[in-house]
mmCIF file of C-alpha atoms in Angstrom:
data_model
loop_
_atom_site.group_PDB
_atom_site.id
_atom_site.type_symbol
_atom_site.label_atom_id
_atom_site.label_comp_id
_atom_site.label_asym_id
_atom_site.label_seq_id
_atom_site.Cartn_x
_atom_site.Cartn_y
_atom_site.Cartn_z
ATOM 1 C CA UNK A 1340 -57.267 75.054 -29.478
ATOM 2 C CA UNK A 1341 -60.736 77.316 -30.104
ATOM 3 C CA UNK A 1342 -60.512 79.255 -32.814
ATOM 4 C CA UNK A 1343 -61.270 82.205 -31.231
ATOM 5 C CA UNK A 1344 -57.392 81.766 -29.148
ATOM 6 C CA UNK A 1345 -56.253 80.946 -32.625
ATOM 7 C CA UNK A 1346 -57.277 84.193 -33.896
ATOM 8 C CA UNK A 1347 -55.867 85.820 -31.216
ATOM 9 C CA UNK A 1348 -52.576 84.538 -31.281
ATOM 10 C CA UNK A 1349 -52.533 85.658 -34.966
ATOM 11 C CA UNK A 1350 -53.571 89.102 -34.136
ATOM 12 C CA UNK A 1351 -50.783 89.523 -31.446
ATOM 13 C CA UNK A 1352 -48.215 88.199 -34.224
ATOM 14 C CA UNK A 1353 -49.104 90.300 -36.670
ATOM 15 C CA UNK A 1354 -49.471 93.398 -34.602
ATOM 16 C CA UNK A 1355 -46.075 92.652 -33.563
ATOM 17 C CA UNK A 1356 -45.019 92.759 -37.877
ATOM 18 C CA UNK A 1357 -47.109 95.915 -37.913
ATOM 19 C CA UNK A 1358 -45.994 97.762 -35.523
ATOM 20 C CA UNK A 1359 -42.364 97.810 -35.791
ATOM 21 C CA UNK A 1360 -41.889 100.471 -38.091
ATOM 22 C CA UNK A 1361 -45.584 101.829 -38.856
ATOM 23 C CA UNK A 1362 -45.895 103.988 -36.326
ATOM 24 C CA UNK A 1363 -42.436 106.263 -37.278
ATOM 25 C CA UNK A 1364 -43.760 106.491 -40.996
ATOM 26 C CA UNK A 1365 -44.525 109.871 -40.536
ATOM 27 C CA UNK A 1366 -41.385 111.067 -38.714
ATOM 28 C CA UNK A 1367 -39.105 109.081 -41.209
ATOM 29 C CA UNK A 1368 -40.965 111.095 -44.356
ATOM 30 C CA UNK A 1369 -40.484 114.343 -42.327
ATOM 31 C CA UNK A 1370 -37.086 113.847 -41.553
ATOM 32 C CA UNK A 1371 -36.549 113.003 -45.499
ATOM 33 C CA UNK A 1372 -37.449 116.679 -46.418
ATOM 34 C CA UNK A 1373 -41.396 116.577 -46.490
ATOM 35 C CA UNK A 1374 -43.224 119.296 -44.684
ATOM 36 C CA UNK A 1375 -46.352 118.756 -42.780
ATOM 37 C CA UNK A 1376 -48.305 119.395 -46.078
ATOM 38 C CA UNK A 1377 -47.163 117.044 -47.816
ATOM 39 C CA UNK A 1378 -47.061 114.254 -45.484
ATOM 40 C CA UNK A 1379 -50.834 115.241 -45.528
ATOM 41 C CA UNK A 1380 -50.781 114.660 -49.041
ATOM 42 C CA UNK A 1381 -49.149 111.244 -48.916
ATOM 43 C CA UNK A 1382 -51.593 110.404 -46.225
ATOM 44 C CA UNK A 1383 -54.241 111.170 -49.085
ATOM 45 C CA UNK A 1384 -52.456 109.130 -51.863
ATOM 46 C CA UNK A 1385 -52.719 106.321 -49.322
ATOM 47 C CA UNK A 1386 -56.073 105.970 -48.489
ATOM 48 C CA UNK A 1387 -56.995 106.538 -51.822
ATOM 49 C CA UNK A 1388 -55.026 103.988 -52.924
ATOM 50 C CA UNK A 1389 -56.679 101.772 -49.879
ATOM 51 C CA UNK A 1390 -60.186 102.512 -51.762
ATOM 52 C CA UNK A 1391 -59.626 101.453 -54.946
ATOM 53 C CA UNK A 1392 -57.615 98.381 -54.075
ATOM 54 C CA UNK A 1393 -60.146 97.529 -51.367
ATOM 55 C CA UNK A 1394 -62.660 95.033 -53.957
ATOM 56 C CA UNK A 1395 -59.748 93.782 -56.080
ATOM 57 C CA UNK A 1396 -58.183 92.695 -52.776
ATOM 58 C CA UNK A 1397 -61.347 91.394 -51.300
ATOM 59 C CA UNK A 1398 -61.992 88.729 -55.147
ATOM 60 C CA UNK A 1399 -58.731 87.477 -54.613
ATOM 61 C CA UNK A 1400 -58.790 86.448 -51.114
ATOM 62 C CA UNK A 1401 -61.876 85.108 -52.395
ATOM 63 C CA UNK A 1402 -60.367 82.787 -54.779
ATOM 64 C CA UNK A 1403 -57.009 81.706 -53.331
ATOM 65 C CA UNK A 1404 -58.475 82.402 -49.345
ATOM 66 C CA UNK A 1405 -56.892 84.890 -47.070
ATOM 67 C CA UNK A 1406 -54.348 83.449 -45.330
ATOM 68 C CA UNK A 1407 -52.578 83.125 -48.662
ATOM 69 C CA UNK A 1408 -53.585 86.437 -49.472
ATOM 70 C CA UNK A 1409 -51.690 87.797 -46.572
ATOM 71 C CA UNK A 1410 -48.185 85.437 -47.191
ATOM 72 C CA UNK A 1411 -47.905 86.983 -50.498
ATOM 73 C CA UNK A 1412 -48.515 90.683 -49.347
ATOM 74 C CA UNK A 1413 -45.809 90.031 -46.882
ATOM 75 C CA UNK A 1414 -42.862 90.641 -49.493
ATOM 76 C CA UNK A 1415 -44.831 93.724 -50.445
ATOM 77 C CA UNK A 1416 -44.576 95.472 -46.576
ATOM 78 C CA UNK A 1417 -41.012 94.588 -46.917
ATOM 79 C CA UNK A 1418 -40.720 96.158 -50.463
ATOM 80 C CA UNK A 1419 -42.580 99.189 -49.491
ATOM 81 C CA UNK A 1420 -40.027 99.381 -46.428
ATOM 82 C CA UNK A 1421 -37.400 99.703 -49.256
ATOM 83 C CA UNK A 1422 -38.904 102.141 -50.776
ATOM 84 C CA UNK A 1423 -38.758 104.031 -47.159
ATOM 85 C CA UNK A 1424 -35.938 103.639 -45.846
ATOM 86 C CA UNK A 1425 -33.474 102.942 -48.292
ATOM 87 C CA UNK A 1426 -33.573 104.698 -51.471
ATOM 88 C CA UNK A 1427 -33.585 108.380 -52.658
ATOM 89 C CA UNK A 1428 -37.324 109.887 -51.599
ATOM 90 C CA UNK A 1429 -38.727 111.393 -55.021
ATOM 91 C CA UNK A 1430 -42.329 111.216 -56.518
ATOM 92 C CA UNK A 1431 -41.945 107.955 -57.958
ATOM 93 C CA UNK A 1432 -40.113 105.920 -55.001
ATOM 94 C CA UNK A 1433 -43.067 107.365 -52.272
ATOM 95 C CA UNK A 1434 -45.568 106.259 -55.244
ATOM 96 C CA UNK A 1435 -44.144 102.698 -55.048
ATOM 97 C CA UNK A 1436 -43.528 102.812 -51.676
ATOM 98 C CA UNK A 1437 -47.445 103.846 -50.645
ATOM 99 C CA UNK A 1438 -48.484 101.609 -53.912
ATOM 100 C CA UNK A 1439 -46.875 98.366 -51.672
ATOM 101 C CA UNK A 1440 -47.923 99.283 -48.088
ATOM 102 C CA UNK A 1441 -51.476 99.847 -48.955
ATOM 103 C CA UNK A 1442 -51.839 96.659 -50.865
ATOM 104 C CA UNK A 1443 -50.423 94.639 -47.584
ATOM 105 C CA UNK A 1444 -52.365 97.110 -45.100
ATOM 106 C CA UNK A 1445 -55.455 96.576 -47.108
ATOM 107 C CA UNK A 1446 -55.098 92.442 -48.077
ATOM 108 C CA UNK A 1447 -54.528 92.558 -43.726
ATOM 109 C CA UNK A 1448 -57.362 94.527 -42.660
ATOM 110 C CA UNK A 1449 -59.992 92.635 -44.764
ATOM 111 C CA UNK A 1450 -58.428 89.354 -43.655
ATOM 112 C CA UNK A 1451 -58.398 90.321 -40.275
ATOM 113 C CA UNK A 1452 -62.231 91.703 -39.943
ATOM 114 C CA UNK A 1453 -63.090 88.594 -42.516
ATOM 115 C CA UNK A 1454 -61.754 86.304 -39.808
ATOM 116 C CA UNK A 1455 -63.139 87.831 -36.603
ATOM 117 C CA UNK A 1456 -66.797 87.398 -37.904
ATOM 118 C CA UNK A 1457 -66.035 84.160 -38.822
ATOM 119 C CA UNK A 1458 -64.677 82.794 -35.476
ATOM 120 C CA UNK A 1459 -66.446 85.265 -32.955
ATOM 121 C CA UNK A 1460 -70.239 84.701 -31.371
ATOM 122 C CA UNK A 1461 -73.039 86.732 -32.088
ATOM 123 C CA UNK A 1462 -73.650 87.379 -28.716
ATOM 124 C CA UNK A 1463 -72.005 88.947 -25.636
ATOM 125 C CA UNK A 1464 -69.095 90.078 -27.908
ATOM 126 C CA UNK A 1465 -68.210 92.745 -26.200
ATOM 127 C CA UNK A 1466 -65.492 90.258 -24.111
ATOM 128 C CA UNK A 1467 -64.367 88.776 -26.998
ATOM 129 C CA UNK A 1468 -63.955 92.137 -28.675
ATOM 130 C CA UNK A 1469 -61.642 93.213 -25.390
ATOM 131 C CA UNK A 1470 -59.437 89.879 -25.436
ATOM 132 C CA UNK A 1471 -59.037 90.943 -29.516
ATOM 133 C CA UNK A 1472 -57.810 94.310 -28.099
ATOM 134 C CA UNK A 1473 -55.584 92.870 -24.897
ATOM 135 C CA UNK A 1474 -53.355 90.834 -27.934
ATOM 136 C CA UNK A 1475 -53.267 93.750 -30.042
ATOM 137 C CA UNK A 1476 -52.020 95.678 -27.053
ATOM 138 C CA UNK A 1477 -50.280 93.173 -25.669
ATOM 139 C CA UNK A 1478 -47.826 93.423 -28.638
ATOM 140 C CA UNK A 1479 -47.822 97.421 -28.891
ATOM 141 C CA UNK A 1480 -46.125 97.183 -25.532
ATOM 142 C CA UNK A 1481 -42.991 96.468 -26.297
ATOM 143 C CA UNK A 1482 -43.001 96.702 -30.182
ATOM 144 C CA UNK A 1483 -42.438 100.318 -31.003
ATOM 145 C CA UNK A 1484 -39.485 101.017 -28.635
ATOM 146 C CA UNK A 1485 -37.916 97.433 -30.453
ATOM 147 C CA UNK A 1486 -38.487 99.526 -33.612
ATOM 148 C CA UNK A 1487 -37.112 102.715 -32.866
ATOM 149 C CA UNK A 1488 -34.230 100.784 -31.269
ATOM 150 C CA UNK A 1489 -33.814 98.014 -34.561
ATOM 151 C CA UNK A 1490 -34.069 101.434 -36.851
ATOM 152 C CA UNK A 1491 -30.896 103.033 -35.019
ATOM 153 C CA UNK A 1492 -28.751 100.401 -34.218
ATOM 154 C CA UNK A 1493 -28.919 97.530 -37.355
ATOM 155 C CA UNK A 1494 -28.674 97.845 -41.002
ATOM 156 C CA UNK A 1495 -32.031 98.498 -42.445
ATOM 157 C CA UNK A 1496 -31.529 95.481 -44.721
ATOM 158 C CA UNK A 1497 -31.754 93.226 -41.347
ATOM 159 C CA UNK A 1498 -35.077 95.349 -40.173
ATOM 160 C CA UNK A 1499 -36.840 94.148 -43.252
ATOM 161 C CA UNK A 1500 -36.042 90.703 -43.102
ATOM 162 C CA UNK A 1501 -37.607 90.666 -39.459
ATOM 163 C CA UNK A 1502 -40.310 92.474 -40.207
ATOM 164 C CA UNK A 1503 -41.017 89.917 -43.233
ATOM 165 C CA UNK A 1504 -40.424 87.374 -41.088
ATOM 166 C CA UNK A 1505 -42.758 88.227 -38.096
ATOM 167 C CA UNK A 1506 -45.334 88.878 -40.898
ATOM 168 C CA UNK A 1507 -44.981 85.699 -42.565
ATOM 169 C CA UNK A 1508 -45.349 83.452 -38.984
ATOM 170 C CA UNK A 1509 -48.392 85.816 -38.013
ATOM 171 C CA UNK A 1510 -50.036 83.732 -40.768
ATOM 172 C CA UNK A 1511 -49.593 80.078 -39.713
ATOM 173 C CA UNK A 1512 -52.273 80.023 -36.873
ATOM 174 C CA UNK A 1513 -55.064 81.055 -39.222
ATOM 175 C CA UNK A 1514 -54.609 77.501 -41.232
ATOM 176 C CA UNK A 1515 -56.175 75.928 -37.748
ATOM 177 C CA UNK A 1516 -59.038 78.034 -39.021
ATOM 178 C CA UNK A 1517 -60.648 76.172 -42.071
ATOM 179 C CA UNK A 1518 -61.668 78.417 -45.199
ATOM 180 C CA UNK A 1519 -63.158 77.691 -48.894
ATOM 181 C CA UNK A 1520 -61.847 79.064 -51.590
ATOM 182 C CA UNK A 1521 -64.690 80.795 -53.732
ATOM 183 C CA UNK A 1522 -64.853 81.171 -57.164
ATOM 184 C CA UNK A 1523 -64.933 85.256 -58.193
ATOM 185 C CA UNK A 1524 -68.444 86.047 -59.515
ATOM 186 C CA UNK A 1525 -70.612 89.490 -59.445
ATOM 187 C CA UNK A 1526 -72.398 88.084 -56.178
ATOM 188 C CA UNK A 1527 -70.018 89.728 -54.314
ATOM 189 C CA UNK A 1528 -70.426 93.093 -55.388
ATOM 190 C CA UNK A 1529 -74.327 92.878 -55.312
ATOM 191 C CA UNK A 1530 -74.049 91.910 -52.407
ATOM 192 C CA UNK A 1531 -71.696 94.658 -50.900
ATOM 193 C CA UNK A 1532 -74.572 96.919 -52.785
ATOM 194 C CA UNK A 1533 -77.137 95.360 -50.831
ATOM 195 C CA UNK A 1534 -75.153 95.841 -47.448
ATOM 196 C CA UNK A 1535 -74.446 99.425 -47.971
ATOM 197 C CA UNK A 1536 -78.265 100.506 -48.504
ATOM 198 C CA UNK A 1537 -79.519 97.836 -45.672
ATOM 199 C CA UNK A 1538 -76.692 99.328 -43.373
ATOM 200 C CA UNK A 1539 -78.501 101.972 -40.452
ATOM 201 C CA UNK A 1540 -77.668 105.325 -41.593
ATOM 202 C CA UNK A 1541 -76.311 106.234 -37.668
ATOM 203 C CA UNK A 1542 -73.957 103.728 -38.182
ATOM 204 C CA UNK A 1543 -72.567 105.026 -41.446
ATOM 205 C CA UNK A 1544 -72.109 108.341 -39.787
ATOM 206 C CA UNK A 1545 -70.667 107.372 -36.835
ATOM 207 C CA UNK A 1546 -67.934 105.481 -39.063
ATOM 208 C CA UNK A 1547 -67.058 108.536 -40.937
ATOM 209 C CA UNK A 1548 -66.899 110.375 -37.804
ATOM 210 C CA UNK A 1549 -64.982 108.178 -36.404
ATOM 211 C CA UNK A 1550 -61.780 108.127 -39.381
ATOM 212 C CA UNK A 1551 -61.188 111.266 -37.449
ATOM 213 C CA UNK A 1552 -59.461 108.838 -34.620
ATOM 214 C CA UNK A 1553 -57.245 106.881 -37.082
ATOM 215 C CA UNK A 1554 -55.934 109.648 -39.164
ATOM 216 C CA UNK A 1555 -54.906 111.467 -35.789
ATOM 217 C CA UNK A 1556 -53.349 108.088 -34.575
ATOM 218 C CA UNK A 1557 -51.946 108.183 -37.605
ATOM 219 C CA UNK A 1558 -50.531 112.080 -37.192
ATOM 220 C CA UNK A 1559 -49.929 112.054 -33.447
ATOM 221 C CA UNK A 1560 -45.898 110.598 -33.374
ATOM 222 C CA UNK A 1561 -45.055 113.478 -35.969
ATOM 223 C CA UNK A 1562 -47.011 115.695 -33.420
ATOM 224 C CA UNK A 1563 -44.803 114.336 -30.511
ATOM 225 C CA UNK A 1564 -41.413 114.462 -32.427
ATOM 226 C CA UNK A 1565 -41.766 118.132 -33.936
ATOM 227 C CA UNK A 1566 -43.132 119.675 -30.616
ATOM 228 C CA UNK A 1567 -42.486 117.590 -27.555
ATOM 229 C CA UNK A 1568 -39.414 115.384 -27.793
ATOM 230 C CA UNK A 1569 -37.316 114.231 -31.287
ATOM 231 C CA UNK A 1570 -36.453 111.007 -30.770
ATOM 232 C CA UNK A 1571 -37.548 107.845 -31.903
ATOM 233 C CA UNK A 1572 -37.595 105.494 -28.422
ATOM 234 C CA UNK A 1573 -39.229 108.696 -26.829
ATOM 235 C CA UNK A 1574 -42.193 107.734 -29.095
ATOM 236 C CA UNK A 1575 -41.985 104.304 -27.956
ATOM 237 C CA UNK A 1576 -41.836 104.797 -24.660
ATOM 238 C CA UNK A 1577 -44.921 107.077 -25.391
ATOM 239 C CA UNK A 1578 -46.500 103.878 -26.733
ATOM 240 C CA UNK A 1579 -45.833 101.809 -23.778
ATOM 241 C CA UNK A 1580 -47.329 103.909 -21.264
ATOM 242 C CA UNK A 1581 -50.479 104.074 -23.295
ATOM 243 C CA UNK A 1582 -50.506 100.568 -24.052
ATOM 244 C CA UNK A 1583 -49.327 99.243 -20.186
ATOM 245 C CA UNK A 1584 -52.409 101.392 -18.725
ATOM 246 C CA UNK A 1585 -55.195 99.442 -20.707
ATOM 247 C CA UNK A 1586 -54.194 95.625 -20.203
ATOM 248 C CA UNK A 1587 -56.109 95.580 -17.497
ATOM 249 C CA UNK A 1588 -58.742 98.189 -17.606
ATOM 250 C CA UNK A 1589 -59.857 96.370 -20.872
ATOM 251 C CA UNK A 1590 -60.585 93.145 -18.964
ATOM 252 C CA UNK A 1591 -62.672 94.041 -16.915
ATOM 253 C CA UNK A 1592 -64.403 96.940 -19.003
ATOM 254 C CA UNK A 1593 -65.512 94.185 -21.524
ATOM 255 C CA UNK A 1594 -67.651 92.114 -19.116
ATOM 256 C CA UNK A 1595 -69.139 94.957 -18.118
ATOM 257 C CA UNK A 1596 -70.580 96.153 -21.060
ATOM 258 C CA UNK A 1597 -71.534 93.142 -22.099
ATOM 259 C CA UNK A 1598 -73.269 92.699 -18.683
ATOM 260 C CA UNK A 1599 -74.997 96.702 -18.677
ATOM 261 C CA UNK A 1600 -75.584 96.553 -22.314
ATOM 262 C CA UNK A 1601 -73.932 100.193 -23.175
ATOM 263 C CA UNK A 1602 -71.487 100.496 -25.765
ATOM 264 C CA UNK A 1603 -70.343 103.907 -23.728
ATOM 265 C CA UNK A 1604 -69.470 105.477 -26.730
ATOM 266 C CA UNK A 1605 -70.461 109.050 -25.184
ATOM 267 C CA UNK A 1606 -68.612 109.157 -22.296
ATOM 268 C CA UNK A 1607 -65.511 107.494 -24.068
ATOM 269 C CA UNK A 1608 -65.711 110.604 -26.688
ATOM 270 C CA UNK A 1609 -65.891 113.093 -24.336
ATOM 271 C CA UNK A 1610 -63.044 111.854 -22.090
ATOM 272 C CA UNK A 1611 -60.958 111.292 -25.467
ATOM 273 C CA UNK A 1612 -61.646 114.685 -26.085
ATOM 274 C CA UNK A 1613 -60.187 116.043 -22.610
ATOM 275 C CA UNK A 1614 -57.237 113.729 -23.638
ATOM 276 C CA UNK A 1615 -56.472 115.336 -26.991
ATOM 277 C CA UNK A 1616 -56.823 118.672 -25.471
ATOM 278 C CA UNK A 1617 -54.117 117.471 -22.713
ATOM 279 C CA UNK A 1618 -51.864 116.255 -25.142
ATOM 280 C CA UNK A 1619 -51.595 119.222 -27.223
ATOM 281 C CA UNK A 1620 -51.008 121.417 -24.643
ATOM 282 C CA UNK A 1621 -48.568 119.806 -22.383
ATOM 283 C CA UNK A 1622 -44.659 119.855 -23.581
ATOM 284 C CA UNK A 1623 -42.721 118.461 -20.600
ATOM 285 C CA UNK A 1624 -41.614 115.529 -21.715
ATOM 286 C CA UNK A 1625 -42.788 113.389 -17.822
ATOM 287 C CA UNK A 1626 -46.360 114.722 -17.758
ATOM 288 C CA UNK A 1627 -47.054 113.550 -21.681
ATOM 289 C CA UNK A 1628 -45.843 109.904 -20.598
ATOM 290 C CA UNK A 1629 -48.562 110.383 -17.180
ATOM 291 C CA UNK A 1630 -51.219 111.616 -19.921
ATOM 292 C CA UNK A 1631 -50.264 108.728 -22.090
ATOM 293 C CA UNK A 1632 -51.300 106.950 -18.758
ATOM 294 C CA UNK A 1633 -54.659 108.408 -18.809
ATOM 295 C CA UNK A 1634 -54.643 107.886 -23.202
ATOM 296 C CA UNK A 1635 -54.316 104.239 -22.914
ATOM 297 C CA UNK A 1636 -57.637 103.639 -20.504
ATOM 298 C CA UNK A 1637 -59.556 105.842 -22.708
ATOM 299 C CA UNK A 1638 -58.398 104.618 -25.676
ATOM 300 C CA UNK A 1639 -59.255 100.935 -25.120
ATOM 301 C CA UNK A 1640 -62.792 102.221 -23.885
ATOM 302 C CA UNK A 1641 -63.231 103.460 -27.181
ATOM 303 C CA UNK A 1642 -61.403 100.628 -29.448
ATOM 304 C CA UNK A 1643 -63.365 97.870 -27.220
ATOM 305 C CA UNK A 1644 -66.536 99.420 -27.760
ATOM 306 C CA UNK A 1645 -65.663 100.435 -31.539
ATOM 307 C CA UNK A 1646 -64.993 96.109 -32.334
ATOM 308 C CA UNK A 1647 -67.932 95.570 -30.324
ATOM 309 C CA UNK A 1648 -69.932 96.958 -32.630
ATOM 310 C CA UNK A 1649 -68.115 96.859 -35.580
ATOM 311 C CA UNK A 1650 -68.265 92.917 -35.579
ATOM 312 C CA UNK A 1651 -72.146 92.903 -33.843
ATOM 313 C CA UNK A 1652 -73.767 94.570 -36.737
ATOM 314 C CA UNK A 1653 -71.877 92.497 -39.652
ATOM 315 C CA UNK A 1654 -73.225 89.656 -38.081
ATOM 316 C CA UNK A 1655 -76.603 90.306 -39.711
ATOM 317 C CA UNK A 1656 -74.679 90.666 -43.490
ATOM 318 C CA UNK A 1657 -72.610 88.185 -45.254
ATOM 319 C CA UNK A 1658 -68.789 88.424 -43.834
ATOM 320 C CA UNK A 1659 -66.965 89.220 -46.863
ATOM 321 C CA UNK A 1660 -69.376 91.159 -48.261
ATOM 322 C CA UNK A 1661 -69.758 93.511 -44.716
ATOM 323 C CA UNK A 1662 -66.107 93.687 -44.592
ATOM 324 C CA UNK A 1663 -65.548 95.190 -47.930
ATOM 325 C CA UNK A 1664 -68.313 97.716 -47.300
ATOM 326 C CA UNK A 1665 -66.471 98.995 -44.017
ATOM 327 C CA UNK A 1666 -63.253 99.001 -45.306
ATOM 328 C CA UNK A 1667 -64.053 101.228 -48.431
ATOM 329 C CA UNK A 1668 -66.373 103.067 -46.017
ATOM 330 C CA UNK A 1669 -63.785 104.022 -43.941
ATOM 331 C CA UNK A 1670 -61.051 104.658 -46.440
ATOM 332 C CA UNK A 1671 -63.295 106.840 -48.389
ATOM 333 C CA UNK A 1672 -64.178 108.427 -45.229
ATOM 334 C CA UNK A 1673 -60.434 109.324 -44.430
ATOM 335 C CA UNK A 1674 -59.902 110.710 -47.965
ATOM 336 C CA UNK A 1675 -62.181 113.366 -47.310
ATOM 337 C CA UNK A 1676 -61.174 113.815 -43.304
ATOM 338 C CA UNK A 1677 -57.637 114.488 -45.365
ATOM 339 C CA UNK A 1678 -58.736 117.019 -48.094
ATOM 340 C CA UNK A 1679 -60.092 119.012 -45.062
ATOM 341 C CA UNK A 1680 -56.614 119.043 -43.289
ATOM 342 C CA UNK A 1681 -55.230 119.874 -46.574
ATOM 343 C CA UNK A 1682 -57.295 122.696 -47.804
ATOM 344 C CA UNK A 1683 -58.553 124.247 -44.522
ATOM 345 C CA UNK A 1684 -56.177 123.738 -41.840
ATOM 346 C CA UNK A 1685 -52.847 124.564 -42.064
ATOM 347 C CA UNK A 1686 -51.568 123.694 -38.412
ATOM 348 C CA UNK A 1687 -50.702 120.283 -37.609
ATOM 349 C CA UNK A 1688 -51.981 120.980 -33.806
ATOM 350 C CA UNK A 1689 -55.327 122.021 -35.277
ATOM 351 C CA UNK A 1690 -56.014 119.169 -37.096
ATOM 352 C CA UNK A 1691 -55.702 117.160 -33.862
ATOM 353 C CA UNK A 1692 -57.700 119.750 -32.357
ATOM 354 C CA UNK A 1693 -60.644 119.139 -34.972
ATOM 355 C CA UNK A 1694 -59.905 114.966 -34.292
ATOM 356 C CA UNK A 1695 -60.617 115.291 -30.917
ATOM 357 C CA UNK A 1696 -64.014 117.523 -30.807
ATOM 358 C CA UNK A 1697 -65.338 114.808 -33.162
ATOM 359 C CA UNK A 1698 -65.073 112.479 -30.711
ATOM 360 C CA UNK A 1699 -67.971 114.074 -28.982
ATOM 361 C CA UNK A 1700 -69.947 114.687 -32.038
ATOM 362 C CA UNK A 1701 -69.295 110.474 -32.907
ATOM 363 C CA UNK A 1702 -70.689 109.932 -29.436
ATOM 364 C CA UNK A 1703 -73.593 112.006 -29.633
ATOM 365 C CA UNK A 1704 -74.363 110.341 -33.066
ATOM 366 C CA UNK A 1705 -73.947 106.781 -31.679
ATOM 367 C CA UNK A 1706 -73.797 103.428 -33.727
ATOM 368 C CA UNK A 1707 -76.992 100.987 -34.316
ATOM 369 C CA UNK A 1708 -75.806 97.532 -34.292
ATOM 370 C CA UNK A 1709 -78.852 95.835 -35.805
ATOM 371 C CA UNK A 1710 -81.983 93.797 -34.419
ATOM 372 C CA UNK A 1711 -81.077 91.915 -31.343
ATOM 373 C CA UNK A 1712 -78.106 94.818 -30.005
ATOM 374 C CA UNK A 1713 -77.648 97.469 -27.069
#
């Protein structure tokens, strides 16, 4: 089997681990008591917590490789589900329980970007970028309505042995994929240095523009359950409409920018803007599913030619190193996206608001993938 299929197969298993529960963590903290505020807050502790575990993370998939890096932060998405869902919420329990989900959201990220520049081409990625997206949406299809279903009919001790499991199998493809361990020496932080003042300064932009996107994805179920329709396999329904619109769209939008050589990063922005301005405007529960319709084409416009580029440019850095950069990059860059919720805006429907005018401004800025791109 190519290792590009191999690496697919492990990002459709793992976004089927991932996406069980992830999606409700929001809704589950609000229904435990926290107001919008301090979900904000949480959100805050979290990517913090993403920076600063980012380089530690990145030295010991280094030394013991990745794949093991990601079997042993499997136990901690299950222990951070404890946390969640079955103790007493208080300052120390959400501490613990953000403490374990970062680490295993961060160890998967890094693995996951680490791989895709290992196994993809440098050229005419644009496809390959779209099939990474068709698994990952692939999976969403069904995946959130399994969770909201698994989270009201089983014990929650049998949730977190699936999700463990799922997590733990995503892993076995990626030993088709060979890997060196590395010893842990300063080289890699020099050369993260290097990366970040070699990087084009449009593309650093764009990337902090575009956290804007993520912490909204992030926000948008608690927007959906507080104002449109409380219930869990609502939400998951939401997410197969969005998801079943893009399968296809996605196939055939990838050849074509590889073919035109546009990233359409404009036009995507702009329509996701018309999207988020739908979305938080319309409460019958029918048309939001038929916008959701309309989300999921746009939204794999934008994701397909987000990887694109993503994985184009850190072709012209060393992996690790490039991977590290973007991660903290964009972590830091969601920190501050966060203090300005929390100090500015006090309305959960204007934060989305803000999210989706910077989708324009991230298309007007564009990305510059390096010598030899669009």
């Amino acid at each position: 089997m190519k290792r590009i299929k191999i690496y697919n197969l492990f990002i459709f298993l793992s976004t089927l681990a991932r996406s069980l529960i992830d999606c409700f963590i929001p809704i589950i903290l609000y229904n435990k008591g926290l107001e919008v505020k301090y979900i904000i807050s949480f959100l805050l502790l979290n990517y913090s917590l993403g920076f600063i575990l980012n380089v530690p993370l990145g030295f010991i998939g280094r030394k013991i490789t990745f794949k093991w890096l990601l079997i042993i932060t499997s136990f901690l998405i299950g222990l951070s589900y404890y946390y969640l869902l079955m103790v007493k919420l208080d300052v120390t329990n959400l501490f613990l329980f953000t403490l374990f989900h970062v680490a295993s959201t961060q160890a998967y990220w890094l693995s996951r970007h680490y791989y895709a520049l290992e196994v993809l081409p440098k050229h005419n990625l644009a496809d390959d970028a779209g099939n990474i997206v068709v698994f990952s949406t692939l999976a969403l299809i069904p995946i959130s309505y399994v969770g909201a279903l698994l989270i009201n009919n089983i014990d929650i001790e049998q949730v977190l042995i699936i999700i463990v499991f799922l997590y733990m199998i995503s892993v076995i493809p990626l030993f088709k994929i060979t890997e060196k361990k590395k010893d842990i020496n300063r080289e890699l932080i020099t050369t993260s240095h290097n990366i970040v003042l070699n990087i084009p300064r449009k593309s650093l932009w764009f990337m902090f523009i575009a956290q804007f996107r993520m912490v909204s994805r992030y926000l948008f179920p608690l927007f959906l359950y507080i104002y449109v329709h409380q219930n869990y396999e609502y939400i998951g329904v939401f997410n197969i409409a969005v998801s079943v619109a893009s399968i296809f769209f996605i196939y055939f939008f990838s050849k074509r920018m590889d073919k035109e050589k546009k990233d359409y990063l404009l036009l995507s922005g702009v329509l996701f803007c018309i999207v988020y301005f739908l979305k938080l405007n319309i409460v019958d529960t029918g048309l939001m599913l038929l916008v959701g319709l309309f989300e999921g084409i746009v939204d794999k416009m934008y994701d397909v030619a987000f990887d694109r580029n993503l994985y184009a440019l850190g072709h012209h850095y060393d992996g690790l190193g490039y991977t590290i950069v973007m991660e903290g990059l964009q972590n830091i860059s969601r920190v501050v996206i966060v203090m300005i919720f929390f100090f500015f805006i006090s309305s959960l429907k204007n934060m989305l608001y803000l999210a989706g005018f910077m989708f324009i401004i991230g298309g007007l800025i564009g990305f510059d993938d390096g010598k030899g791109g669009y």
